[in-house]
Short mmCIF file of C-alpha atoms in Angstrom, two decimals:
data_model
loop_
_atom_site.label_atom_id
_atom_site.label_comp_id
_atom_site.label_asym_id
_atom_site.label_seq_id
_atom_site.Cartn_x
_atom_site.Cartn_y
_atom_site.Cartn_z
CA GLN A 1072 15.90 -35.41 -0.14
CA LYS A 1073 13.07 -33.19 -1.32
CA GLU A 1074 13.61 -32.28 -4.95
CA VAL A 1075 12.26 -30.21 -7.77
CA GLU A 1076 13.12 -31.42 -11.26
CA GLN A 1077 13.21 -29.43 -14.47
CA ASN A 1078 14.65 -30.06 -17.92
CA SER A 1079 17.60 -27.69 -18.22
CA GLY A 1080 17.01 -27.05 -21.93
CA PRO A 1081 17.59 -24.97 -23.88
CA LEU A 1082 14.02 -25.04 -25.11
CA SER A 1083 13.89 -23.21 -28.43
CA VAL A 1084 10.57 -21.96 -29.82
CA PRO A 1085 9.82 -19.59 -32.70
CA GLU A 1086 8.39 -16.17 -31.99
CA GLY A 1087 4.60 -16.33 -31.61
CA ALA A 1088 4.55 -19.99 -30.60
CA ILE A 1089 3.51 -21.50 -27.26
CA ALA A 1090 6.37 -22.37 -24.90
CA SER A 1091 5.64 -25.19 -22.46
CA LEU A 1092 7.82 -25.53 -19.35
CA ASN A 1093 7.47 -28.46 -17.00
CA CYS A 1094 8.40 -29.23 -13.42
CA THR A 1095 7.94 -32.22 -11.11
CA TYR A 1096 8.38 -32.30 -7.36
CA SER A 1097 8.98 -35.13 -4.94
CA ASP A 1098 7.25 -34.02 -1.73
CA ARG A 1099 3.50 -34.69 -1.73
CA GLY A 1100 3.17 -32.27 1.19
CA SER A 1101 4.19 -29.30 -0.95
CA GLN A 1102 1.53 -26.64 -0.77
CA SER A 1103 2.51 -23.66 -2.90
CA PHE A 1104 4.12 -23.46 -6.30
CA PHE A 1105 5.91 -20.63 -8.03
CA TRP A 1106 7.44 -19.81 -11.40
CA TYR A 1107 10.28 -17.30 -11.50
CA ARG A 1108 11.96 -15.78 -14.54
CA GLN A 1109 15.69 -15.03 -14.39
CA TYR A 1110 17.45 -13.07 -17.08
CA SER A 1111 21.18 -13.63 -17.47
CA GLY A 1112 23.07 -11.77 -14.75
CA LYS A 1113 19.88 -10.74 -12.97
CA SER A 1114 17.96 -12.01 -9.97
CA PRO A 1115 14.82 -14.17 -10.17
CA GLU A 1116 11.47 -12.38 -10.43
CA LEU A 1117 8.07 -13.94 -9.78
CA ILE A 1118 5.93 -14.72 -12.84
CA MET A 1119 3.13 -16.82 -11.39
CA SER A 1120 2.06 -18.53 -8.19
CA ILE A 1121 -0.47 -21.37 -7.96
CA TYR A 1122 -1.88 -23.09 -4.91
CA SER A 1123 -4.73 -25.37 -6.07
CA ASN A 1124 -5.21 -27.92 -8.82
CA GLY A 1125 -6.12 -26.62 -12.24
CA ASP A 1126 -5.13 -23.68 -14.37
CA LYS A 1127 -4.36 -20.10 -13.47
CA GLU A 1128 -4.04 -17.52 -16.22
CA ASP A 1129 -2.35 -14.12 -16.13
CA GLY A 1130 -2.01 -12.41 -19.49
CA ARG A 1131 0.12 -14.58 -21.78
CA PHE A 1132 1.07 -16.91 -18.92
CA THR A 1133 -0.85 -19.94 -17.68
CA ALA A 1134 0.28 -22.05 -14.73
CA GLN A 1135 -1.09 -25.58 -14.40
CA LEU A 1136 -0.98 -27.70 -11.26
CA ASN A 1137 -1.71 -31.41 -10.84
CA LYS A 1138 -1.00 -32.44 -7.26
CA ALA A 1139 -1.88 -36.09 -7.88
CA SER A 1140 0.85 -36.29 -10.51
CA GLN A 1141 3.13 -33.89 -8.60
CA TYR A 1142 3.44 -31.81 -11.73
CA VAL A 1143 3.49 -28.07 -12.41
CA SER A 1144 3.75 -26.42 -15.78
CA LEU A 1145 3.98 -22.94 -17.26
CA LEU A 1146 2.63 -22.08 -20.68
CA ILE A 1147 3.72 -18.90 -22.42
CA ARG A 1148 1.47 -17.95 -25.33
CA ASP A 1149 2.62 -15.75 -28.22
CA SER A 1150 6.25 -16.11 -27.12
CA GLN A 1151 8.41 -13.04 -27.64
CA PRO A 1152 12.22 -12.74 -27.88
CA SER A 1153 12.03 -10.82 -24.58
CA ASP A 1154 10.75 -14.02 -22.94
CA SER A 1155 14.17 -15.59 -23.51
CA ALA A 1156 15.41 -16.32 -20.00
CA THR A 1157 15.79 -19.13 -17.48
CA TYR A 1158 12.54 -20.16 -15.79
CA LEU A 1159 12.81 -21.49 -12.26
CA CYS A 1160 10.18 -23.69 -10.66
CA ALA A 1161 9.92 -23.43 -6.87
CA VAL A 1162 7.79 -25.17 -4.27
CA ARG A 1163 7.07 -24.24 -0.68
CA THR A 1164 7.03 -27.38 1.40
CA PRO A 1165 6.52 -27.96 5.12
CA THR A 1166 9.55 -29.31 6.94
CA SER A 1167 10.37 -29.75 10.63
CA GLY A 1168 7.62 -27.42 11.83
CA THR A 1169 8.42 -24.69 9.33
CA TYR A 1170 8.55 -24.22 5.55
CA LYS A 1171 11.22 -24.32 2.88
CA TYR A 1172 11.28 -22.91 -0.64
CA ILE A 1173 13.00 -25.45 -2.89
CA PHE A 1174 14.05 -24.58 -6.43
CA GLY A 1175 14.70 -26.58 -9.58
CA THR A 1176 17.77 -25.97 -11.73
CA GLY A 1177 15.70 -23.98 -14.22
CA THR A 1178 14.84 -24.35 -17.91
CA ARG A 1179 16.55 -22.02 -20.35
CA LEU A 1180 14.07 -20.73 -22.93
CA LYS A 1181 15.18 -19.24 -26.24
CA VAL A 1182 12.55 -17.52 -28.37
CA LEU A 1183 13.78 -17.22 -31.95
CA ALA A 1184 12.82 -14.08 -33.89
CA GLU B 890 13.85 2.82 -1.83
CA THR B 891 11.60 -0.14 -2.32
CA GLY B 892 12.13 -3.87 -2.57
CA VAL B 893 15.23 -5.77 -1.53
CA THR B 894 18.63 -4.11 -1.85
CA GLN B 895 21.94 -5.93 -1.70
CA THR B 896 25.42 -4.47 -1.44
CA PRO B 897 27.98 -4.77 -2.83
CA ARG B 898 26.94 -5.93 -6.31
CA HIS B 899 30.37 -7.41 -7.00
CA LEU B 900 33.06 -8.56 -4.59
CA VAL B 901 36.50 -10.01 -5.21
CA MET B 902 38.29 -11.32 -2.15
CA GLY B 903 41.32 -13.39 -1.31
CA MET B 904 41.06 -16.53 0.74
CA THR B 905 42.41 -14.81 3.84
CA ASN B 906 40.13 -11.77 3.69
CA LYS B 907 37.09 -10.99 5.83
CA LYS B 908 34.17 -9.26 4.17
CA SER B 909 30.43 -8.85 4.70
CA LEU B 910 27.43 -8.86 2.40
CA LYS B 911 24.50 -6.64 3.30
CA CYS B 912 20.82 -6.99 2.52
CA GLU B 913 18.01 -4.58 3.35
CA GLN B 914 14.30 -4.99 2.62
CA HIS B 915 11.71 -2.22 2.55
CA LEU B 916 8.66 -4.47 2.18
CA GLY B 917 7.71 -4.91 5.82
CA HIS B 918 8.46 -8.63 5.60
CA ASN B 919 9.34 -10.82 8.56
CA ALA B 920 11.40 -13.55 6.90
CA MET B 921 14.76 -13.11 5.22
CA TYR B 922 16.90 -15.65 3.38
CA TRP B 923 20.36 -16.20 1.96
CA TYR B 924 20.63 -18.35 -1.17
CA LYS B 925 23.73 -19.37 -3.15
CA GLN B 926 23.45 -19.74 -6.92
CA SER B 927 26.19 -21.62 -8.77
CA ALA B 928 26.25 -22.53 -12.45
CA LYS B 929 24.12 -25.55 -13.39
CA LYS B 930 22.93 -26.05 -9.80
CA PRO B 931 19.59 -25.22 -8.19
CA LEU B 932 19.41 -22.28 -5.85
CA GLU B 933 20.84 -23.52 -2.56
CA LEU B 934 19.18 -22.32 0.62
CA MET B 935 21.80 -21.27 3.16
CA PHE B 936 20.06 -19.52 6.05
CA VAL B 937 16.58 -18.38 7.02
CA TYR B 938 15.54 -15.86 9.65
CA ASN B 939 11.88 -15.58 10.63
CA PHE B 940 10.99 -12.71 12.97
CA LYS B 941 14.75 -12.23 13.60
CA GLU B 942 15.21 -15.83 14.77
CA GLN B 943 17.35 -18.19 12.73
CA THR B 944 15.13 -21.07 11.65
CA GLU B 945 17.35 -22.73 9.06
CA ASN B 946 21.05 -23.43 8.70
CA ASN B 947 21.35 -25.74 5.74
CA SER B 948 24.63 -27.36 6.80
CA VAL B 949 26.55 -24.28 5.73
CA PRO B 950 30.30 -24.21 6.54
CA SER B 951 31.22 -21.99 9.48
CA ARG B 952 33.24 -19.68 7.20
CA PHE B 953 29.80 -18.20 6.40
CA SER B 954 28.22 -16.44 9.37
CA PRO B 955 24.80 -14.78 9.14
CA GLU B 956 23.52 -11.91 11.26
CA CYS B 957 20.00 -10.51 11.43
CA PRO B 958 19.83 -7.50 13.76
CA ASN B 959 16.21 -6.72 12.85
CA SER B 960 13.54 -7.86 10.38
CA SER B 961 14.75 -5.41 7.72
CA HIS B 962 18.47 -6.17 7.67
CA LEU B 963 20.47 -9.30 6.99
CA PHE B 964 24.21 -9.73 6.77
CA LEU B 965 26.45 -12.55 5.63
CA HIS B 966 29.93 -12.39 7.13
CA LEU B 967 32.62 -14.14 5.11
CA HIS B 968 36.07 -15.31 6.24
CA THR B 969 38.72 -17.69 4.93
CA LEU B 970 36.62 -18.61 1.91
CA GLN B 971 37.59 -21.12 -0.75
CA PRO B 972 37.58 -20.64 -4.54
CA GLU B 973 34.57 -22.98 -4.79
CA ASP B 974 32.59 -20.42 -2.77
CA SER B 975 32.62 -18.14 -5.81
CA ALA B 976 28.97 -17.74 -6.81
CA LEU B 977 26.02 -15.36 -6.91
CA TYR B 978 24.66 -14.78 -3.40
CA LEU B 979 21.01 -13.83 -3.34
CA CYS B 980 19.09 -12.33 -0.47
CA ALA B 981 15.32 -12.70 -0.41
CA SER B 982 12.43 -11.82 1.85
CA SER B 983 8.86 -12.99 2.26
CA GLN B 984 5.89 -12.01 4.41
CA ASP B 985 6.93 -14.74 6.80
CA GLN B 986 8.36 -18.21 6.32
CA GLY B 987 4.99 -19.78 5.60
CA GLN B 988 3.31 -17.00 3.63
CA GLY B 989 3.88 -15.02 0.50
CA TYR B 990 6.51 -15.54 -2.12
CA LEU B 991 10.21 -14.77 -2.22
CA HIS B 992 11.25 -11.29 -3.31
CA PHE B 993 14.88 -11.35 -4.38
CA GLY B 994 17.55 -8.69 -4.25
CA ASN B 995 19.89 -8.13 -7.20
CA GLY B 996 22.53 -10.38 -5.72
CA THR B 997 26.24 -10.11 -4.96
CA ARG B 998 28.59 -11.74 -7.46
CA LEU B 999 31.42 -13.08 -5.30
CA THR B 1000 34.77 -14.17 -6.67
CA VAL B 1001 37.29 -15.80 -4.32
CA THR B 1002 40.87 -15.73 -5.60
#
């Protein structure tokens, strides 16, 4: 069973701090990695995508990928109360001649004002 | 309209009812998906259509029946559901099954009584 693992949280950080969200995946063949943000009662929206080892920065967000360790992380700098949400890690992995997007359970982030 | 639109937003149905969920995407994508989101569980992939062909049925019970008449529209027909089928049903689309990222609709909150 191909899996994506995340700590469900809640992860509580003070406003202005760095929030660090982690994700591991089981399938070494996974090729593409995504972080989605989901506010309560809303649908997931894409925050970052990353395809190669290393860091990718977009504003206050940095995604980090280490394929050897099968590990993806998301750093949120200068956390704001509006960042409070559930963050879903997703991987696109080849399977049976096609591809699947597999999601983790999500980490709930609470940014304290 | 842009993006992925789902109707209805909320649905309450009895176990003997028949209803349908509708999804429409205006992004020119070729792949469409149904996911089920239940509390404390990862997003569960139900069905995938790529270029109008069903490429994935993730062992979904036959009381759920998908229909994809064209690349822009996706339906989920529901009949004789069980209370445990109550969940948020999310439609998504992507450029095709191996490219792009998932764009989600706002979801249908289904309650089976």
